Short mmCIF file of C-alpha atoms and ligand atoms in Angstrom, two decimals:
data_model
loop_
_atom_site.label_atom_id
_atom_site.label_comp_id
_atom_site.label_asym_id
_atom_site.label_seq_id
_atom_site.Cartn_x
_atom_site.Cartn_y
_atom_site.Cartn_z
CA UNK A 1 9.62 82.59 -10.91
CA UNK A 2 8.47 83.43 -7.30
CA UNK A 3 10.88 81.91 -4.47
CA UNK A 4 8.99 79.72 -2.45
CA UNK A 5 8.37 81.02 1.11
CA UNK A 6 11.10 79.51 3.58
CA UNK A 7 9.89 77.17 5.92
CA UNK A 8 12.10 75.07 7.91
CA UNK A 9 11.88 72.72 11.08
CA UNK A 10 13.77 71.32 13.94
CA UNK A 11 12.63 67.70 14.43
CA UNK A 12 14.01 66.10 17.23
CA UNK A 13 13.35 62.73 18.54
CA UNK A 14 13.12 63.25 22.34
CA UNK A 15 14.98 60.24 23.63
CA UNK A 16 17.44 62.28 25.31
CA UNK A 17 18.68 65.93 26.36
CA UNK A 18 19.17 68.37 23.96
CA UNK A 19 22.66 67.89 22.82
CA UNK A 20 24.81 70.85 21.61
CA UNK A 21 24.84 69.05 17.85
CA UNK A 22 20.95 69.01 18.01
CA UNK A 23 21.15 72.83 19.40
CA UNK A 24 23.42 73.73 16.55
CA UNK A 25 20.71 72.45 14.18
CA UNK A 26 18.04 74.41 15.64
CA UNK A 27 20.12 77.60 15.81
CA UNK A 28 20.96 77.38 12.07
CA UNK A 29 17.17 76.53 11.18
CA UNK A 30 16.16 79.57 13.46
CA UNK A 31 18.76 81.95 11.90
CA UNK A 32 17.74 80.86 8.63
CA UNK A 33 14.07 81.49 9.15
CA UNK A 34 14.62 84.75 10.78
CA UNK A 35 16.89 86.17 8.24
CA UNK A 36 14.71 85.26 5.71
CA UNK A 37 11.31 86.37 7.31
CA UNK A 38 10.30 82.79 6.95
CA UNK A 39 8.64 80.30 9.51
CA UNK A 40 10.66 78.17 12.07
CA UNK A 41 8.64 74.84 12.84
CA UNK A 42 9.27 72.51 15.82
CA UNK A 43 8.13 69.06 15.19
CA UNK A 44 8.60 66.24 17.63
CA UNK A 45 9.36 62.97 16.03
CA UNK A 46 8.32 60.76 18.70
CA UNK A 47 7.11 57.45 16.78
CA UNK A 48 9.73 55.26 18.32
CA UNK A 49 7.61 54.58 21.40
CA UNK A 50 10.34 52.42 22.91
CA UNK A 51 12.57 55.15 23.28
CA UNK A 52 10.16 57.82 24.18
CA UNK A 53 11.04 59.78 27.34
CA UNK A 54 8.62 62.36 28.44
CA UNK A 55 10.82 63.85 30.80
CA UNK A 56 13.40 64.47 27.73
CA UNK A 57 10.79 66.32 26.06
CA UNK A 58 9.89 68.48 28.66
CA UNK A 59 13.59 69.39 29.02
CA UNK A 60 14.20 69.90 25.35
CA UNK A 61 11.47 72.41 25.31
CA UNK A 62 12.81 74.05 28.10
CA UNK A 63 16.46 74.17 26.73
CA UNK A 64 15.01 75.71 23.24
CA UNK A 65 13.26 78.40 25.28
CA UNK A 66 16.23 79.06 27.36
CA UNK A 67 18.19 79.42 24.07
CA UNK A 68 15.56 81.98 23.00
CA UNK A 69 14.64 79.83 19.68
CA UNK A 70 10.88 80.72 19.59
CA UNK A 71 9.13 78.67 17.07
CA UNK A 72 6.30 79.82 14.88
CA UNK A 73 4.55 76.35 14.74
CA UNK A 74 4.75 73.51 17.13
CA UNK A 75 4.11 72.40 20.55
CA UNK A 76 2.47 74.77 22.62
CA UNK A 77 2.10 77.35 19.99
CA UNK A 78 -0.10 75.44 17.38
CA UNK A 79 -0.40 76.22 13.87
CA UNK A 80 -2.23 75.16 10.82
CA UNK A 81 -0.59 71.65 10.46
CA UNK A 82 -1.55 70.44 13.89
CA UNK A 83 -0.45 68.09 15.66
CA UNK A 84 3.47 68.51 15.51
CA UNK A 85 3.71 65.22 17.45
CA UNK A 86 4.23 62.66 15.04
CA UNK A 87 2.85 59.99 17.43
CA UNK A 88 -0.56 62.05 16.80
CA UNK A 89 -0.36 62.06 12.98
CA UNK A 90 -0.53 58.24 12.39
CA UNK A 91 -3.40 58.32 9.86
CA UNK A 92 -1.36 60.60 7.47
CA UNK A 93 1.55 58.02 7.55
CA UNK A 94 -1.04 54.96 6.82
CA UNK A 95 -2.67 56.85 4.38
CA UNK A 96 0.50 57.35 2.49
CA UNK A 97 2.06 53.74 2.87
CA UNK A 98 -1.30 52.59 1.61
CA UNK A 99 -0.99 54.62 -1.26
CA UNK A 100 2.43 53.37 -2.32
CA UNK A 101 1.31 49.98 -1.90
CA UNK A 102 -1.56 50.81 -4.24
CA UNK A 103 0.79 52.13 -6.83
CA UNK A 104 3.19 49.54 -6.84
CA UNK A 105 6.01 51.22 -4.86
CA UNK A 106 5.62 49.43 -1.69
CA UNK A 107 4.73 45.90 -0.57
CA UNK A 108 3.60 43.95 2.55
CA UNK A 109 6.33 41.92 4.28
CA UNK A 110 5.48 39.18 6.47
CA UNK A 111 8.94 38.16 7.55
CA UNK A 112 9.08 37.44 10.78
CA UNK A 113 11.99 38.79 13.34
CA UNK A 114 13.36 35.28 13.66
CA UNK A 115 13.94 34.90 9.83
CA UNK A 116 15.37 38.18 9.53
CA UNK A 117 17.56 37.59 12.45
CA UNK A 118 18.64 34.28 10.90
CA UNK A 119 19.06 35.91 7.69
CA UNK A 120 21.39 38.59 9.15
CA UNK A 121 23.52 35.79 11.01
CA UNK A 122 23.90 33.95 7.51
CA UNK A 123 25.05 37.24 5.78
CA UNK A 124 27.61 37.97 8.34
CA UNK A 125 28.93 34.45 8.12
CA UNK A 126 29.34 35.20 4.55
CA UNK A 127 30.84 38.54 5.23
CA UNK A 128 27.90 40.32 3.40
CA UNK A 129 26.60 43.58 4.37
CA UNK A 130 23.29 42.84 6.28
CA UNK A 131 20.08 43.72 4.06
CA UNK A 132 16.64 42.49 3.78
CA UNK A 133 16.74 39.55 0.70
CA UNK A 134 13.42 41.04 -0.74
CA UNK A 135 11.67 37.55 -0.16
CA UNK A 136 8.06 39.07 0.04
CA UNK A 137 8.53 41.88 -2.74
CA UNK A 138 7.67 39.28 -5.36
CA UNK A 139 4.55 37.76 -3.48
CA UNK A 140 1.71 37.92 -5.84
CA UNK A 141 -0.82 40.79 -4.61
CA UNK A 142 -3.51 38.48 -4.18
CA UNK A 143 -1.47 36.32 -1.84
CA UNK A 144 -0.42 39.30 0.32
CA UNK A 145 -4.09 40.26 0.48
CA UNK A 146 -5.13 37.13 1.59
CA UNK A 147 -2.40 36.59 4.20
CA UNK A 148 -3.33 40.20 5.60
CA UNK A 149 -7.04 39.32 5.29
CA UNK A 150 -6.23 36.29 7.66
CA UNK A 151 -4.87 39.04 10.26
CA UNK A 152 -1.01 37.98 9.60
CA UNK A 153 1.55 40.54 11.12
CA UNK A 154 3.52 42.55 8.29
CA UNK A 155 5.30 45.72 7.81
CA UNK A 156 5.22 47.92 4.72
CA UNK A 157 8.53 48.08 2.72
CA UNK A 158 9.65 50.29 0.25
CA UNK A 159 10.48 48.96 -3.21
CA UNK A 160 13.93 50.43 -4.05
CA UNK A 161 14.82 50.26 -7.67
CA UNK A 162 17.14 47.45 -8.42
CA UNK A 163 19.32 49.35 -10.60
CA UNK A 164 20.21 53.24 -11.49
CA UNK A 165 21.40 55.93 -9.08
CA UNK A 166 19.72 58.52 -7.00
CA UNK A 167 21.31 61.88 -7.31
CA UNK A 168 20.43 64.97 -5.14
CA UNK A 169 22.13 68.14 -4.73
CA UNK A 170 23.07 69.37 -1.16
CA UNK A 171 23.49 72.98 -1.03
CA UNK A 172 26.73 72.70 0.89
CA UNK A 173 28.40 69.60 -0.87
CA UNK A 174 26.99 69.71 -4.37
CA UNK A 175 25.72 66.87 -5.82
CA UNK A 176 25.36 63.47 -4.02
CA UNK A 177 24.87 60.09 -5.69
CA UNK A 178 23.84 56.75 -4.34
CA UNK A 179 23.77 53.60 -5.92
CA UNK A 180 20.26 52.03 -5.77
CA UNK A 181 21.20 48.51 -5.35
CA UNK A 182 23.05 49.28 -2.15
CA UNK A 183 19.85 50.95 -0.44
CA UNK A 184 17.96 48.38 1.31
CA UNK A 185 14.09 47.88 0.93
CA UNK A 186 13.35 49.82 4.01
CA UNK A 187 10.54 49.45 6.28
CA UNK A 188 8.04 52.39 5.99
CA UNK A 189 5.28 51.05 8.39
CA UNK A 190 5.99 48.83 11.21
CA UNK A 191 3.69 45.83 12.63
CA UNK A 192 2.07 48.27 15.00
CA UNK A 193 1.12 50.77 12.52
CA UNK A 194 3.62 53.26 13.35
CA UNK A 195 5.97 54.79 10.64
CA UNK A 196 9.51 54.55 10.74
CA UNK A 197 11.47 57.93 10.62
CA UNK A 198 12.00 57.90 6.93
CA UNK A 199 8.03 57.80 5.90
CA UNK A 200 7.02 60.19 8.62
CA UNK A 201 9.80 62.56 8.03
CA UNK A 202 8.95 62.76 4.34
CA UNK A 203 5.37 62.82 4.76
CA UNK A 204 5.48 65.53 7.39
CA UNK A 205 8.12 67.83 5.42
CA UNK A 206 5.66 67.65 2.32
CA UNK A 207 2.45 68.04 4.32
CA UNK A 208 4.12 70.90 6.59
CA UNK A 209 5.44 72.54 3.08
CA UNK A 210 9.03 72.57 4.42
CA UNK A 211 11.07 74.20 1.77
CA UNK A 212 14.61 73.58 3.24
CA UNK A 213 15.96 70.63 5.31
CA UNK A 214 18.65 71.80 7.48
CA UNK A 215 20.28 68.95 9.71
CA UNK A 216 23.21 67.27 10.96
CA UNK A 217 25.59 65.54 8.12
CA UNK A 218 24.94 62.03 9.74
CA UNK A 219 21.45 62.08 7.91
CA UNK A 220 23.19 61.87 4.29
CA UNK A 221 22.51 58.33 3.73
CA UNK A 222 18.92 58.83 4.69
CA UNK A 223 18.50 61.30 2.02
CA UNK A 224 18.75 59.09 -1.03
CA UNK A 225 15.80 56.96 0.57
CA UNK A 226 13.72 60.24 1.16
CA UNK A 227 14.30 61.41 -2.37
CA UNK A 228 13.10 58.20 -3.90
CA UNK A 229 10.10 58.33 -1.53
CA UNK A 230 9.13 62.12 -2.86
CA UNK A 231 9.63 60.67 -6.46
CA UNK A 232 7.41 57.72 -5.82
CA UNK A 233 4.87 59.99 -4.11
CA UNK A 234 4.79 62.45 -7.04
CA UNK A 235 6.17 65.31 -4.62
CA UNK A 236 8.79 68.12 -4.88
CA UNK A 237 11.95 67.30 -2.31
CA UNK A 238 12.63 70.24 -0.33
CA UNK A 239 16.26 71.67 -0.64
CA UNK A 240 19.08 69.65 1.24
CA UNK A 241 21.37 71.01 3.47
CA UNK A 242 23.50 68.88 5.72
CA UNK A 243 25.74 70.43 8.46
CA UNK A 244 29.00 69.44 9.37
CA UNK A 245 29.91 67.22 12.16
CA UNK A 246 31.05 68.89 15.26
CA UNK A 247 34.33 67.17 16.55
CA UNK A 248 35.64 67.44 20.23
CA UNK A 249 38.98 69.00 20.83
CA UNK A 250 41.78 66.25 19.87
CA UNK A 251 39.25 64.78 17.64
CA UNK A 252 36.39 62.27 17.73
CA UNK A 253 32.86 62.98 17.98
CA UNK A 254 31.66 65.47 20.53
CA UNK A 255 30.17 63.31 23.31
CA UNK A 256 29.30 63.23 27.29
CA UNK A 257 32.35 61.32 27.81
CA UNK A 258 34.50 64.03 26.59
CA UNK A 259 33.06 66.82 28.89
CA UNK A 260 29.78 68.44 28.69
CA UNK A 261 27.38 67.73 25.69
CA UNK A 262 24.14 68.77 26.52
CA UNK A 263 22.79 72.34 26.32
CA UNK A 264 21.85 72.09 30.15
CA UNK A 265 25.22 70.98 31.14
CA UNK A 266 26.35 74.47 29.71
CA UNK A 267 23.76 76.16 31.22
CA UNK A 268 24.71 74.71 34.67
CA UNK A 269 28.26 75.57 33.92
CA UNK A 270 27.26 79.40 33.87
CA UNK A 271 27.29 80.21 30.36
CA UNK A 272 24.52 82.80 28.85
CA UNK A 273 22.07 81.27 26.46
CA UNK A 274 22.95 84.16 23.91
CA UNK A 275 26.67 83.02 24.29
CA UNK A 276 25.68 79.44 23.33
CA UNK A 277 23.60 80.69 20.44
CA UNK A 278 26.43 82.83 19.08
CA UNK A 279 29.22 80.16 19.73
CA UNK A 280 27.29 77.21 18.04
CA UNK A 281 26.34 79.34 15.22
CA UNK A 282 29.97 79.57 14.28
CA UNK A 283 30.19 75.74 14.12
CA UNK A 284 29.78 75.17 10.42
CA UNK A 285 29.12 78.99 9.34
CA UNK A 286 30.86 82.21 9.28
CA UNK A 287 30.13 85.47 8.38
CA UNK A 288 32.58 85.99 6.08
CA UNK A 289 34.86 88.52 8.13
CA UNK A 290 36.70 88.37 11.24
CA UNK A 291 33.82 88.68 13.35
CA UNK A 292 33.07 86.29 16.34
CA UNK A 293 31.28 88.05 18.92
CA UNK A 294 27.80 88.59 17.22
CA UNK A 295 24.65 89.23 19.32
CA UNK A 296 21.36 87.74 17.90
CA UNK A 297 20.30 90.48 15.89
CA UNK A 298 23.67 90.69 14.30
CA UNK A 299 23.78 86.69 13.46
CA UNK A 300 20.39 87.26 12.03
CA UNK A 301 21.36 89.88 10.00
CA UNK A 302 24.31 87.99 8.71
CA UNK A 303 23.25 84.22 8.47
CA UNK A 304 23.32 83.11 5.13
CA UNK A 305 23.34 79.26 3.69
CA UNK A 306 26.04 79.96 1.16
CA UNK A 307 28.43 80.74 3.94
CA UNK A 308 27.81 77.28 5.85
CA UNK A 309 30.87 75.35 5.00
CA UNK A 310 31.13 71.35 4.86
CA UNK A 311 34.31 71.15 6.82
CA UNK A 312 34.06 69.51 10.39
CA UNK A 313 33.86 72.05 13.12
CA UNK A 314 35.80 71.75 16.40
CA UNK A 315 33.89 72.48 19.85
CA UNK A 316 36.56 74.68 21.33
CA UNK A 317 35.79 75.22 25.28
CA UNK A 318 38.48 77.72 25.61
CA UNK A 319 36.82 79.73 22.91
CA UNK A 320 33.33 79.24 24.45
CA UNK A 321 34.76 80.64 27.72
CA UNK A 322 36.56 83.57 26.03
CA UNK A 323 33.18 84.52 24.38
CA UNK A 324 31.25 84.33 27.43
CA UNK A 325 33.88 86.67 29.35
CA UNK A 326 33.30 88.88 26.05
CA UNK A 327 29.46 89.17 26.76
CA UNK A 328 30.33 89.88 30.50
CA UNK A 329 32.08 92.75 29.63
CA UNK A 330 29.17 94.08 27.34
CA UNK A 331 26.56 93.47 29.55
CA UNK A 332 25.33 95.96 32.26
CA UNK A 333 25.80 94.63 35.94
CA UNK A 334 21.92 94.78 36.48
CA UNK A 335 21.67 92.23 33.63
CA UNK A 336 23.47 89.46 35.98
CA UNK A 337 21.49 90.62 39.35
CA UNK A 338 18.66 87.79 38.86
CA UNK A 339 21.13 85.27 37.58
CA UNK A 340 23.87 85.65 40.27
CA UNK A 341 21.20 86.01 43.27
CA UNK A 342 20.24 82.41 43.34
CA UNK A 343 23.94 81.40 43.07
CA UNK A 344 25.19 83.35 45.68
CA UNK A 345 22.21 82.55 48.14
CA UNK A 346 22.94 78.85 47.77
CA UNK A 347 26.67 79.54 48.56
CA UNK A 348 25.44 81.21 51.82
CA UNK A 349 25.47 84.73 51.11
CA UNK A 350 23.09 86.61 53.33
CA UNK A 351 22.00 88.92 50.18
CA UNK A 352 18.86 90.18 52.19
CA UNK A 353 21.14 92.19 54.33
CA UNK A 354 22.48 94.32 51.32
CA UNK A 355 21.11 96.70 49.26
CA UNK A 356 20.14 95.97 45.58
CA UNK A 357 22.53 99.06 44.80
CA UNK A 358 25.60 97.42 46.68
CA UNK A 359 24.96 93.94 44.95
CA UNK A 360 24.80 95.54 41.61
CA UNK A 361 28.25 97.40 42.52
CA UNK A 362 29.72 94.20 43.58
CA UNK A 363 28.65 92.68 40.14
CA UNK A 364 30.15 95.60 38.60
CA UNK A 365 33.67 95.05 40.03
CA UNK A 366 33.80 91.48 39.41
CA UNK A 367 32.42 91.11 35.90
CA UNK A 368 35.00 92.26 33.91
CA UNK A 369 37.50 89.37 35.44
CA UNK A 370 34.76 86.59 35.09
CA UNK A 371 34.14 84.15 32.48
CA UNK A 372 31.48 81.87 33.62
CA UNK A 373 28.89 82.74 36.17
CA UNK A 374 29.97 80.49 39.07
CA UNK A 375 33.29 82.77 38.97
CA UNK A 376 31.30 85.09 40.71
CA UNK A 377 30.80 82.99 43.53
CA UNK A 378 34.21 81.38 43.56
CA UNK A 379 35.80 85.10 43.37
CA UNK A 380 33.30 87.19 45.01
CA UNK A 381 31.52 85.85 47.94
CA UNK A 382 33.90 88.17 49.89
CA UNK A 383 31.30 90.92 48.97
CA UNK A 384 28.79 89.54 51.48
CA UNK A 385 30.72 87.27 53.92
CA UNK A 386 33.91 87.37 55.93
CA UNK A 387 36.52 85.33 54.12
CA UNK A 388 36.58 82.19 55.78
CA UNK A 389 40.25 81.39 54.82
CA UNK A 390 43.36 83.29 53.09
CA UNK A 391 44.97 81.79 50.21
CA UNK A 392 47.63 79.57 51.25
CA UNK A 393 50.45 80.70 48.80
CA UNK A 394 50.00 84.38 49.55
CA UNK A 395 49.25 84.05 53.23
CA UNK A 396 52.81 82.38 53.51
CA UNK A 397 54.07 85.20 51.55
CA UNK A 398 52.25 88.37 53.28
CA UNK A 399 51.06 87.32 56.57
CA UNK A 400 54.37 86.65 58.08
CA UNK A 401 55.08 87.66 61.85
CA UNK A 402 55.48 91.64 61.85
CA UNK A 403 52.74 92.09 59.04
CA UNK A 404 50.18 92.52 61.84
CA UNK A 405 51.87 95.85 62.77
CA UNK A 406 51.59 96.96 59.01
CA UNK A 407 47.98 96.04 58.99
CA UNK A 408 47.41 97.76 62.40
CA UNK A 409 49.25 101.26 61.19
CA UNK A 410 47.00 100.85 58.21
CA UNK A 411 43.85 100.59 60.39
CA UNK A 412 45.04 103.93 62.16
CA UNK A 413 45.42 105.59 59.20
CA UNK A 414 42.02 104.54 57.56
CA UNK A 415 40.13 105.27 60.73
CA UNK A 416 41.29 108.98 60.15
CA UNK A 417 40.30 109.56 56.76
CA UNK A 418 37.59 112.18 55.95
CA UNK A 419 35.87 109.69 53.50
CA UNK A 420 36.20 106.23 52.18
CA UNK A 421 36.45 106.81 48.60
CA UNK A 422 38.92 105.40 46.14
CA UNK A 423 40.89 108.21 45.28
CA UNK A 424 40.95 109.16 49.08
CA UNK A 425 42.09 105.67 49.80
CA UNK A 426 44.60 105.68 47.08
CA UNK A 427 46.39 108.90 48.46
CA UNK A 428 46.19 107.52 51.97
CA UNK A 429 48.06 104.22 50.58
CA UNK A 430 50.73 106.34 48.83
CA UNK A 431 51.60 108.66 51.88
CA UNK A 432 51.55 105.47 53.98
CA UNK A 433 53.75 103.60 52.14
CA UNK A 434 56.20 106.41 51.76
CA UNK A 435 56.31 106.96 55.38
CA UNK A 436 56.81 103.48 56.21
CA UNK A 437 59.58 103.20 53.43
CA UNK A 438 57.69 100.41 51.57
CA UNK A 439 56.44 99.90 48.01
CA UNK A 440 52.57 100.38 47.21
CA UNK A 441 52.44 96.60 46.74
CA UNK A 442 54.03 95.84 50.19
CA UNK A 443 50.67 97.46 51.61
CA UNK A 444 48.16 96.49 48.68
CA UNK A 445 48.79 92.64 48.62
CA UNK A 446 48.29 92.06 52.57
CA UNK A 447 45.10 94.30 52.33
CA UNK A 448 43.89 92.58 49.42
CA UNK A 449 44.23 89.47 51.19
CA UNK A 450 42.86 90.46 54.41
CA UNK A 451 39.92 91.88 52.78
CA UNK A 452 39.18 88.82 50.43
CA UNK A 453 41.12 86.06 51.10
CA UNK A 454 42.31 86.09 47.69
CA UNK A 455 45.44 87.00 45.91
CA UNK A 456 43.98 88.94 42.83
CA UNK A 457 40.57 90.59 42.21
CA UNK A 458 39.16 94.02 41.30
CA UNK A 459 41.30 97.50 41.92
CA UNK A 460 41.68 97.37 45.49
CA UNK A 461 40.62 101.05 46.41
CA UNK A 462 37.22 100.30 44.37
CA UNK A 463 36.96 97.59 46.61
CA UNK A 464 37.98 99.00 49.41
CA UNK A 465 34.94 101.88 48.83
CA UNK A 466 32.51 99.25 48.05
CA UNK A 467 33.16 97.29 51.25
CA UNK A 468 32.88 100.44 53.20
CA UNK A 469 34.95 101.76 56.17
CA UNK A 470 33.54 99.43 59.00
CA UNK A 471 33.89 96.11 56.92
CA UNK A 472 37.59 97.17 55.81
CA UNK A 473 38.65 97.85 59.18
CA UNK A 474 37.07 95.04 60.77
CA UNK A 475 38.72 92.48 58.16
CA UNK A 476 42.15 94.12 58.64
CA UNK A 477 41.64 93.63 62.45
CA UNK A 478 40.82 90.15 62.00
CA UNK A 479 43.63 89.34 59.65
CA UNK A 480 46.19 91.34 62.29
CA UNK A 481 44.88 89.12 65.01
CA UNK A 482 45.19 85.92 63.14
CA UNK A 483 48.77 86.59 62.28
CA UNK A 484 49.45 87.36 65.98
CA UNK A 485 48.09 83.96 66.98
CA UNK A 486 49.86 82.41 63.88
CA UNK A 487 48.94 80.03 61.41
CA UNK A 488 48.98 76.07 61.57
CA UNK A 489 52.14 75.38 59.07
N1 LIG B 1 14.20 62.98 14.16
C1 LIG B 1 15.49 63.11 13.58
C2 LIG B 1 16.45 63.54 14.71
O1 LIG B 1 16.27 63.20 15.67
C3 LIG B 1 15.17 64.30 12.48
C4 LIG B 1 16.36 64.27 11.63
C5 LIG B 1 15.98 65.08 10.52
O2 LIG B 1 16.01 66.32 10.48
O3 LIG B 1 15.61 64.78 9.37
O4 LIG B 1 17.44 64.27 14.47
#
């Protein structure tokens, strides 16, 4: 038997921003397609016109591109199954809804929303689950046809069998069984001729030859309905694979309230797209060895569905930050240039006054201590601007009366140096400390504070060499003068 070609899809409804849960679904589909050499489709499920948001669609596409998840068929790239927007595929859904009515698997329902509301109320009063009472299911076909003829508004409902069970196999959870009697006669086509999610999803997965449906486990209750629809249409269902829920730290579903929850938020917080892909791929999957840092090519090579597990996954922000830091270590400084330039400029750094090699040098010195892109701004602006303040705790410790003499002595020593390279600077500080009867730290900490305003940073002598003699002397002089004047307490 030849294996079916792998064709998977990410099928978002563009009603809001790309949530990390949605991104995780997209990533699993993408990785599976890339691992197997199959196709990854992007299908826009935009049939709920009341919730449609054009901006959200643009953001969503931009976010998927930012993550680097290229699709083989879908918006912008087209493909053999166009359109990939469900709102432009209405004739397909209408055709199959009609077929289901004709084959006795569906029926027109004329119940008004007032009747359905009253029914729900009644069921609530009697502590019954709300479901359609199937009033129109028994209408004689001729009567129904007459009412349609007369222009009466109606929906098309699916005839769910009264008895029996619907069983399907989930690749991750094994066999799942639902009793048919608890499944409602769901609406397939609405009064405006638009399909519901269930009908459109099943029709499109079939027509687009989807082999595997990988989606969040909140869709498990929909699956028996889909399986019944596949059966009624005489189609073979795809393989289902429901991905585990993502929990926030401390429990509960991940949501905007519990910190950032959209992909765009993480981009703005300064995470790299490849880190997001790596991190999200680990929410429900693991390569089966103690490996967390995985670049895209490694993920693609290792990603298999048999290593997806059903256990809920926790979105661990600290791990994300750690992983981002790991990527910073691996990436060359030049990589960060286009990412950091706009951030530094926004913070007021006059980058035009500096050579590219100087900026790259600054990045090289900063990146191993940085975990997110804004760290380069918060802890690195002094490469381009004089420090505006001195860290208060360190200032109180090191910029005390008399410290100006120490700085002046250092200035005098530094002025005499034959060059301003790190080894020369280190030797100079060692000698000066000895001469003054002090420890290295007594000189290093105040110098660092004068140069950067911060109590920590890259190796001091590398930093001094990068800033250059002129800047170093100017900043040491400014700190000395400030100590002389005194700081407001
Ligand atoms: N449109 C659904 C969503 O927004 C698709 C679910 C599925 O993959 O079947 O997630």
